[in-house]
Each structure stands twice: as structure tokens, then as C-alpha cells.
PDB file of C-alpha atoms in Angstrom:
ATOM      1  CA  UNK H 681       2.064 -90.535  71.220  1.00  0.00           C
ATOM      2  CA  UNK H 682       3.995 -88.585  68.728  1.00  0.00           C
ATOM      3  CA  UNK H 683       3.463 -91.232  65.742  1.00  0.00           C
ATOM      4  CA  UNK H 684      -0.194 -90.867  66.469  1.00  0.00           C
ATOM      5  CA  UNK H 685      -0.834 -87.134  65.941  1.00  0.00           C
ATOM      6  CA  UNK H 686       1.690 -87.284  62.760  1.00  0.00           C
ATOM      7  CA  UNK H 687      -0.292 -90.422  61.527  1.00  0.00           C
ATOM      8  CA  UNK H 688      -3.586 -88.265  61.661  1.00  0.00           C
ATOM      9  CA  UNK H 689      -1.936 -84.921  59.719  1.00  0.00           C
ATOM     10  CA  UNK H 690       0.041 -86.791  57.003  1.00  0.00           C
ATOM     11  CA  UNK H 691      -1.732 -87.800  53.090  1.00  0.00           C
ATOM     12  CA  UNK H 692      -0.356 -89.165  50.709  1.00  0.00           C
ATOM     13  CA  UNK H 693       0.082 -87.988  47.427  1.00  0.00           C
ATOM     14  CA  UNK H 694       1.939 -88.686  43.976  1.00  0.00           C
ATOM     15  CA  UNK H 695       3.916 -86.154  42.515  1.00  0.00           C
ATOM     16  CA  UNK H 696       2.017 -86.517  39.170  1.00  0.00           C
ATOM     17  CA  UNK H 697      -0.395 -83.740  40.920  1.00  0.00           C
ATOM     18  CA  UNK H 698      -0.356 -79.956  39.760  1.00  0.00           C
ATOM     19  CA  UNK H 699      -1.484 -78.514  42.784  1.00  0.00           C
ATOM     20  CA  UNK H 700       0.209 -78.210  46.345  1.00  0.00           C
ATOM     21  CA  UNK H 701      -3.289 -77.198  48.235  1.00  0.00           C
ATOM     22  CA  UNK H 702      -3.685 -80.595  48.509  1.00  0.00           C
ATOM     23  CA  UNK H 703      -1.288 -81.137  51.160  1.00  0.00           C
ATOM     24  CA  UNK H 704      -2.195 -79.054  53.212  1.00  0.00           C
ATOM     25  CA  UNK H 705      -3.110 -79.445  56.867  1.00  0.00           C
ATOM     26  CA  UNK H 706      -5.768 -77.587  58.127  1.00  0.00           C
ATOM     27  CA  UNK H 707      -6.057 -79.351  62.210  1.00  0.00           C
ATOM     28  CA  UNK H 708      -3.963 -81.472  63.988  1.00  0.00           C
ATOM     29  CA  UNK H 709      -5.119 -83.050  66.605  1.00  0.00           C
ATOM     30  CA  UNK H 710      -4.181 -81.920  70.255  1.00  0.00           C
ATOM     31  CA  UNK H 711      -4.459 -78.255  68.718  1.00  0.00           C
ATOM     32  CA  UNK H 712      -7.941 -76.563  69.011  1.00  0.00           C
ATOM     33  CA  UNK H 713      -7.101 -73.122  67.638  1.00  0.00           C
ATOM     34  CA  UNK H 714      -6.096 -71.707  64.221  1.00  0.00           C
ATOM     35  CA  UNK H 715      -2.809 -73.346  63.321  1.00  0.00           C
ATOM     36  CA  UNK H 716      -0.001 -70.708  63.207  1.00  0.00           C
ATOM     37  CA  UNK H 717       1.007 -70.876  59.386  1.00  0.00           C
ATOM     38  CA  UNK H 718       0.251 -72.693  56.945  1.00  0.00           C
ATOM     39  CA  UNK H 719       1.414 -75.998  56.784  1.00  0.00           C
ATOM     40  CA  UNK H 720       1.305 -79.062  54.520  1.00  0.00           C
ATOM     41  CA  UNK H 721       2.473 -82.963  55.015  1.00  0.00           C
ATOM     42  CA  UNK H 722       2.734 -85.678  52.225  1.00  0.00           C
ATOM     43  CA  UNK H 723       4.788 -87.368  49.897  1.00  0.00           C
ATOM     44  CA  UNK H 724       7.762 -86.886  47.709  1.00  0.00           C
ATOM     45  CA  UNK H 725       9.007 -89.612  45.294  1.00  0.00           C
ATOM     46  CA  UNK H 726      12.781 -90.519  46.497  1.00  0.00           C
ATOM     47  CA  UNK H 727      14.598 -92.019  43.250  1.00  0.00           C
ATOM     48  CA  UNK H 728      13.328 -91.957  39.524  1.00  0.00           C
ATOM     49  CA  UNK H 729      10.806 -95.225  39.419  1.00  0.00           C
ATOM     50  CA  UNK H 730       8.892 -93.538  42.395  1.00  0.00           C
ATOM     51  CA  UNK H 731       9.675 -96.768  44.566  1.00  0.00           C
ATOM     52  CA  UNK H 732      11.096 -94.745  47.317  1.00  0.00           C
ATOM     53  CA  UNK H 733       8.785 -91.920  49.002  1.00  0.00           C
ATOM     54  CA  UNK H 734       9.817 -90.144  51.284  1.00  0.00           C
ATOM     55  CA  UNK H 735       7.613 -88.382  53.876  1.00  0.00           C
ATOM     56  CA  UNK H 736       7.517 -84.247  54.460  1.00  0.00           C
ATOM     57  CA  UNK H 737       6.348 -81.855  56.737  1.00  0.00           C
ATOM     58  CA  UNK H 738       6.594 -78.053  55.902  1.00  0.00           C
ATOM     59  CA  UNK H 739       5.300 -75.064  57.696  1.00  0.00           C
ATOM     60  CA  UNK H 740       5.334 -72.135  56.337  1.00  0.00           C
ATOM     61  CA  UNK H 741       7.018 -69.266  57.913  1.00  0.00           C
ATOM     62  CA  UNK H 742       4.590 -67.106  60.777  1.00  0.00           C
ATOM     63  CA  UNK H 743       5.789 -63.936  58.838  1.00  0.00           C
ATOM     64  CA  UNK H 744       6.426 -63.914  55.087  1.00  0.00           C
ATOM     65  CA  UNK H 745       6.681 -67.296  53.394  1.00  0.00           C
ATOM     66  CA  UNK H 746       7.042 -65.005  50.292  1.00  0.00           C
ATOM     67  CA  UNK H 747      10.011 -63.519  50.979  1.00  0.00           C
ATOM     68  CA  UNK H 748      11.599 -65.177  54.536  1.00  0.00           C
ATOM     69  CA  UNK H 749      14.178 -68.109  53.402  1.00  0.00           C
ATOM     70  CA  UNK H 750      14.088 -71.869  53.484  1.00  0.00           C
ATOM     71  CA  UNK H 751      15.187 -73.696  56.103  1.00  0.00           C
ATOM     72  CA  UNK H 752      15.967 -77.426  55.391  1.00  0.00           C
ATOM     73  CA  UNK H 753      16.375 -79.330  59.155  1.00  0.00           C
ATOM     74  CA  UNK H 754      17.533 -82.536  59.694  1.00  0.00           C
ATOM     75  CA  UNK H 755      18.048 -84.962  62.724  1.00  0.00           C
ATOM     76  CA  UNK H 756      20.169 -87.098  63.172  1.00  0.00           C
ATOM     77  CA  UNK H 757      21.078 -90.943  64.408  1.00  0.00           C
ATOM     78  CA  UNK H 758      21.176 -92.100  61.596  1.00  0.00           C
ATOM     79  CA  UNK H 759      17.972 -92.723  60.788  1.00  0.00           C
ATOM     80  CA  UNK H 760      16.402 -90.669  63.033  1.00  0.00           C
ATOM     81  CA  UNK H 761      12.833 -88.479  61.613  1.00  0.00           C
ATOM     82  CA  UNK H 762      13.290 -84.631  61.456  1.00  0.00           C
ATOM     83  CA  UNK H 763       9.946 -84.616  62.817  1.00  0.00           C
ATOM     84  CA  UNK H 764      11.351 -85.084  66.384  1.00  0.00           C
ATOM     85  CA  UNK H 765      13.389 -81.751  66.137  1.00  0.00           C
ATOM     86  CA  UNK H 766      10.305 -80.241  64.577  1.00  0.00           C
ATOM     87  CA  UNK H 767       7.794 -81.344  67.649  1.00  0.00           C
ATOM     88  CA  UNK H 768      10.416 -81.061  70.281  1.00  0.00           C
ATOM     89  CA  UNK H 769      13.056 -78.307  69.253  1.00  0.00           C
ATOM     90  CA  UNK H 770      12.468 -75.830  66.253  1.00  0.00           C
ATOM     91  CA  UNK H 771       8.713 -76.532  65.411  1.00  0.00           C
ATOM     92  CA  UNK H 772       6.196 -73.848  66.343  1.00  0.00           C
ATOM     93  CA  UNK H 773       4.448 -76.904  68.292  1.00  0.00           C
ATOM     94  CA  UNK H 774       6.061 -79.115  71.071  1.00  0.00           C
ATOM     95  CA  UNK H 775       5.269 -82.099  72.145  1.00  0.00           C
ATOM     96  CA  UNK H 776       6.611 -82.504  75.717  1.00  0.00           C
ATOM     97  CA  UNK H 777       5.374 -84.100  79.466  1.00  0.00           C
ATOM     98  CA  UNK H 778       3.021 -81.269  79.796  1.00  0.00           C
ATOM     99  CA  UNK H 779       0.983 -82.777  76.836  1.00  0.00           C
ATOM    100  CA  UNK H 780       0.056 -85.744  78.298  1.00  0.00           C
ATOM    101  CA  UNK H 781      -1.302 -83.493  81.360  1.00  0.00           C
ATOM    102  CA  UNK H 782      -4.638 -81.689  81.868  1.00  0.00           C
ATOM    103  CA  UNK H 783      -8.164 -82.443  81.373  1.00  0.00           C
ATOM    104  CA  UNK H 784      -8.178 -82.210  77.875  1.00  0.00           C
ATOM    105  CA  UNK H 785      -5.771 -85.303  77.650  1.00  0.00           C
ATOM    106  CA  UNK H 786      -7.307 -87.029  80.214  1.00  0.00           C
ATOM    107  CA  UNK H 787     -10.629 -87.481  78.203  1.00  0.00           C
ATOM    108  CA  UNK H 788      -9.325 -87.480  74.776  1.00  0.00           C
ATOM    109  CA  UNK H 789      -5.884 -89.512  75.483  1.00  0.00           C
ATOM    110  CA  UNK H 790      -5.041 -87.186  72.551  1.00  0.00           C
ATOM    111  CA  UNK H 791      -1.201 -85.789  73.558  1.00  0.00           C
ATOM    112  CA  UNK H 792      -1.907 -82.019  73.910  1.00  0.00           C
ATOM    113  CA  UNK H 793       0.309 -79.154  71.261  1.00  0.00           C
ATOM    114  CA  UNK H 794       1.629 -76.712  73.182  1.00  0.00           C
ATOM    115  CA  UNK H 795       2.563 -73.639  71.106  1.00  0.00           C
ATOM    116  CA  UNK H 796       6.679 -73.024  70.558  1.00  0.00           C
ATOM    117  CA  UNK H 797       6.866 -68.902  70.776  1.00  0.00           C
ATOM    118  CA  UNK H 798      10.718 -69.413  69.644  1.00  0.00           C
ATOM    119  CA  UNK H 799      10.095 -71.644  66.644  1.00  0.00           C
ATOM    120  CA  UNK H 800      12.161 -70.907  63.865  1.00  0.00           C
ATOM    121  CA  UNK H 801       9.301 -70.675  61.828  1.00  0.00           C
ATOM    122  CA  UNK H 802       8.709 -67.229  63.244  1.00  0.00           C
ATOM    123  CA  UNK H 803      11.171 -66.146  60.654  1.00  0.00           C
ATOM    124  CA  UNK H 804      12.063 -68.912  58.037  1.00  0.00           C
ATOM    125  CA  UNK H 805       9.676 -71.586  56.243  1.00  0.00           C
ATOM    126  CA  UNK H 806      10.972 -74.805  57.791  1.00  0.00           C
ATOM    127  CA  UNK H 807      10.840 -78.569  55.549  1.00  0.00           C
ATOM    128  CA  UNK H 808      11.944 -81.808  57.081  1.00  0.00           C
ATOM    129  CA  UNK H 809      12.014 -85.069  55.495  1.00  0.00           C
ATOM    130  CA  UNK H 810      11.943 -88.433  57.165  1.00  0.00           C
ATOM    131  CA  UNK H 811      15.381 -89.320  55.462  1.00  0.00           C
ATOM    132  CA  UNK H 812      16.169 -91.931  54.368  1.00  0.00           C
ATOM    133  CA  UNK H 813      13.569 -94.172  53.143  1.00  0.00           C
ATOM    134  CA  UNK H 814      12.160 -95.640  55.139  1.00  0.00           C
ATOM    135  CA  UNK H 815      12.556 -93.980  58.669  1.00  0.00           C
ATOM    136  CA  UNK H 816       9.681 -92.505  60.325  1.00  0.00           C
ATOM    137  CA  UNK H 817       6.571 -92.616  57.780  1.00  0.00           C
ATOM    138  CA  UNK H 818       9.001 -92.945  54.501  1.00  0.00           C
ATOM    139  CA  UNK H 819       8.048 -96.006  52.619  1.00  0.00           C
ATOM    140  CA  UNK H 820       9.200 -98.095  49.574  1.00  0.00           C
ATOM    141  CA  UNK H 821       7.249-100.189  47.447  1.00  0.00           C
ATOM    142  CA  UNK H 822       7.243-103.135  47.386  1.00  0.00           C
ATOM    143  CA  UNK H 823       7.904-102.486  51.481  1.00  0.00           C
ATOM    144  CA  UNK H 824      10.569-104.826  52.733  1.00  0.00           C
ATOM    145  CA  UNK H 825       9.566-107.743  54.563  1.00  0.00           C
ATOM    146  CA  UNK H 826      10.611-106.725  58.680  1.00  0.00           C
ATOM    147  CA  UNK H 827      10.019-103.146  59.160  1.00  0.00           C
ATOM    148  CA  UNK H 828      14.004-102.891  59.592  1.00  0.00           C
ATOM    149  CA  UNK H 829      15.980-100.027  58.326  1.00  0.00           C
ATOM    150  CA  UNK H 830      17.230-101.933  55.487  1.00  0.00           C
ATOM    151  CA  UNK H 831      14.345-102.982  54.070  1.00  0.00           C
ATOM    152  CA  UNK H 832      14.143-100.398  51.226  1.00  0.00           C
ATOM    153  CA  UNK H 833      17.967-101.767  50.465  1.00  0.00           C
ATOM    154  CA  UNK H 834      21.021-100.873  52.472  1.00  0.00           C
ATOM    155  CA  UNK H 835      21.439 -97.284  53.442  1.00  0.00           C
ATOM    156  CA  UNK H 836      24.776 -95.106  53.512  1.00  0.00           C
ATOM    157  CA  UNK H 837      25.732 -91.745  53.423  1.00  0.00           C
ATOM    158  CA  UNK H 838      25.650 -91.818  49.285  1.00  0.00           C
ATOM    159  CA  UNK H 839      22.421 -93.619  49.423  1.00  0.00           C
ATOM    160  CA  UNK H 840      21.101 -91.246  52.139  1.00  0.00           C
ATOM    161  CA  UNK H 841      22.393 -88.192  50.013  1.00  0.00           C
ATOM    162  CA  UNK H 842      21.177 -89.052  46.711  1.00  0.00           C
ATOM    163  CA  UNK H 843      17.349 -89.684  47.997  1.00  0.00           C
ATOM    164  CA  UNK H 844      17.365 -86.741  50.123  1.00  0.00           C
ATOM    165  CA  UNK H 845      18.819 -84.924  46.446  1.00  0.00           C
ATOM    166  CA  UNK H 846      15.613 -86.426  44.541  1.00  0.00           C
ATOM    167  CA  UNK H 847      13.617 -85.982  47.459  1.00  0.00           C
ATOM    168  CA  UNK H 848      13.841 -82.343  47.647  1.00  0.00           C
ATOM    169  CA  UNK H 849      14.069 -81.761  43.647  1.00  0.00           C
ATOM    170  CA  UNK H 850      10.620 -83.544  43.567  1.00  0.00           C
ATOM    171  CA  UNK H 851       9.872 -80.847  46.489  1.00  0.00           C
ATOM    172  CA  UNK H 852      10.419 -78.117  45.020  1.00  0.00           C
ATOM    173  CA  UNK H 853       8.488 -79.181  41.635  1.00  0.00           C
ATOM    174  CA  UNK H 854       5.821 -79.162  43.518  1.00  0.00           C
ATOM    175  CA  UNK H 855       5.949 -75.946  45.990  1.00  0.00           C
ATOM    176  CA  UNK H 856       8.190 -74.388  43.082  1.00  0.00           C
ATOM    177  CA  UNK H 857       6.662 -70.769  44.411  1.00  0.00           C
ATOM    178  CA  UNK H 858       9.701 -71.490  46.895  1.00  0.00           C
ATOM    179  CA  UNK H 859      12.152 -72.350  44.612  1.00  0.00           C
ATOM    180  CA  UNK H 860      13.403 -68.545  44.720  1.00  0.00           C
ATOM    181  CA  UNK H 861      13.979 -68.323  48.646  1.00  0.00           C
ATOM    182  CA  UNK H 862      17.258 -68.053  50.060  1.00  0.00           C
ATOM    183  CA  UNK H 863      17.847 -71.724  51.419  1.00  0.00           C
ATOM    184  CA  UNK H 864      19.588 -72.699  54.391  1.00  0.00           C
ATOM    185  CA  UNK H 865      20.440 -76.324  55.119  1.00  0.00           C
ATOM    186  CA  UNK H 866      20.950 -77.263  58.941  1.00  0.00           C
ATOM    187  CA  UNK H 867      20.780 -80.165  61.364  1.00  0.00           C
ATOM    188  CA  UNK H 868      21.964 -81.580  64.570  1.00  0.00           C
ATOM    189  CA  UNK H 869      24.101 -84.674  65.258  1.00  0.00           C
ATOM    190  CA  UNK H 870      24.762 -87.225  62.540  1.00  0.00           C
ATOM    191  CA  UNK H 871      22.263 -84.910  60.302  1.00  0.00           C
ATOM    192  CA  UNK H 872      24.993 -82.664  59.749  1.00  0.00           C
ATOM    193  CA  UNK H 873      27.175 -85.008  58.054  1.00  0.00           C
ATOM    194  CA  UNK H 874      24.220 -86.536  55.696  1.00  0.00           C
ATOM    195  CA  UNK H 875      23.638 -83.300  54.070  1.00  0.00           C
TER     196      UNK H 875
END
């Protein structure tokens, strides 16, 4: 299951620390090589009293993070993750029926990475958030009492655009050695229209 292998690679940090080595992923499971490029997978705070965190996952471009631009990706739905265009579109893994086939599945049960040789990550360093708080791993606190898509208060496309605006300010505070890249903002459906 998708949620499973993202459960496993994501931690949770405050913005309140200095360093961004500490969100970075170093295996996923269903992967048994060297991952392709760095990548890291946490937390962001969402709106100013940190109630609202919203959940990242950025991989570093496969050629030079240094100088190769940002790519910002969204989904959409509304309300759908980014992280399904990551793991079955743009990512430099996919997630597909072939994963859940072979003897390495069959004795794990652990859905099997198969490497994306046209990710865009070949050339750009690709960030999606789970937008807005709180679909896919995004959470408020206090969390709302249903697991419905209003429990962090209702959602529209100002409310949606303002937390994605904090979201990525708190971002790049913390991975500010990006702040200079050329950045691209893109998306598919409905994400086009929330950016």
C-alpha cells in the first residue's frame, strides 16, 4: 500500500530546527539499492500558531540540485496528495501493479519501487506538499474529531492558497540553500487552479 511505504519514510519535525539533514531519507522500503538523490520528508508549519502542518516530500534533482531549478507539483481533486503524482507520474520511483508482483513482495508484502528513468527529477529538484491541511499525512492540532476534510476548518481555494503560501515560506527557511533556484510551479487537474 502506498500510505504504508510513505508512513515508514516521513518524520516529523518543527520548524524551530536549524538544520535540514534531519529530514532526510536515507531507505524506503520496497527499494534495496542506493536511493537516486537525495531526498528528505517532514513537516512544515501551515499558518502562524503552527496549528496547521503540512506534510513534504522533496527529492533532490539526479543532476545538480545546486544549480537545476525548483519544481513545485501539485495534484489535484481537491484534496488530493501530490504524493500520488510523485509515486505514479513524475517521481523517480513508481508504484504500480508490478510492485505487488515477484518474490520479493510475496515474502515481505512490502509493495516493491520500481525505478522511473523519465522522472523529472532527472533535471529539476521536485517538492510536493500534501495541500491542504489535512489531506494525505497533513495534520492540525488539535486534529478534528472524524478524519473528514474539514476537520482542520473549512477549506477553499483562499484557504488552500494561503497555507500552501506559509507552507512553502516555512520551506524554504529551512532548505533556504534553494531559495536561489529558478522555480517552476506546475500541477495537473484541479491543482492547477489552487496555485
Amino acid at each position: 500500500c502506498i500510505r504504508c511505504i510513505l508512513f515508514l519514510a516521513i518524520h516529523s519535525y518543527s520548524l524551530t530546527k536549524a538544520s535540514y539533514s534531519q529530514f532526510e531519507v536515507k531507505s524506503l522500503p520496497g527499494w534495496h539499492k542506493e536511493l537516486p538523490s537525495r531526498q528528505y520528508s517532514g513537516f512544515v508549519d501551515a499558518n502562524q500558531n503552527s496549528s496547521l502542518q503540512m506534510h513534504f516530500w522533496f527529492i533532490e534533482s539526479e543532476k545538480d540540485p545546486t544549480t537545476d531549478p525548483l519544481l513545485l507539483w501539485f495534484n489535484g481533486g481537491p484534496g488530493a496528495s501530490s504524493l500520488y503524482g510523485l509515486l505514479v507520474e513524475l517521481g523517480p520511483f513508481r508504484l504500480n501493479d508490478l510492485s505487488l508482483k515477484g518474490a520479493e513482495y510475496q515474502n515481505t508484502k512490502i509493495p516493491q519501487l520500481i525505478y522511473n528513468p523519465s522522472s523529472w527529477t532527472q533535471s529539476a529538484n521536485v517538492l510536493a506538499f500534501s495541500m491542504p491541511v489535512p489531506v494525505g499525512f497533513s495534520y492540525c492540532s488539535p486534529p478534528g474529531p472524524s478524519a473528514q476534510g474539514n476537520d482542520c476548518g473549512p477549506s477553499d481555494d483562499d484557504s488552500t492558497a494561503e497555507q500552501t503560501y506559509y507552507a512553502l515560506k516555512s520551506w524554504l527557511h529551512i532548505f533556504s540553500d534553494f531559495q536561489n533556484n529558478e522555480m517552476f510551479i506546475t500541477g495537473e487537474s484541479y491543482g492547477e487552479y489552487s496555485m
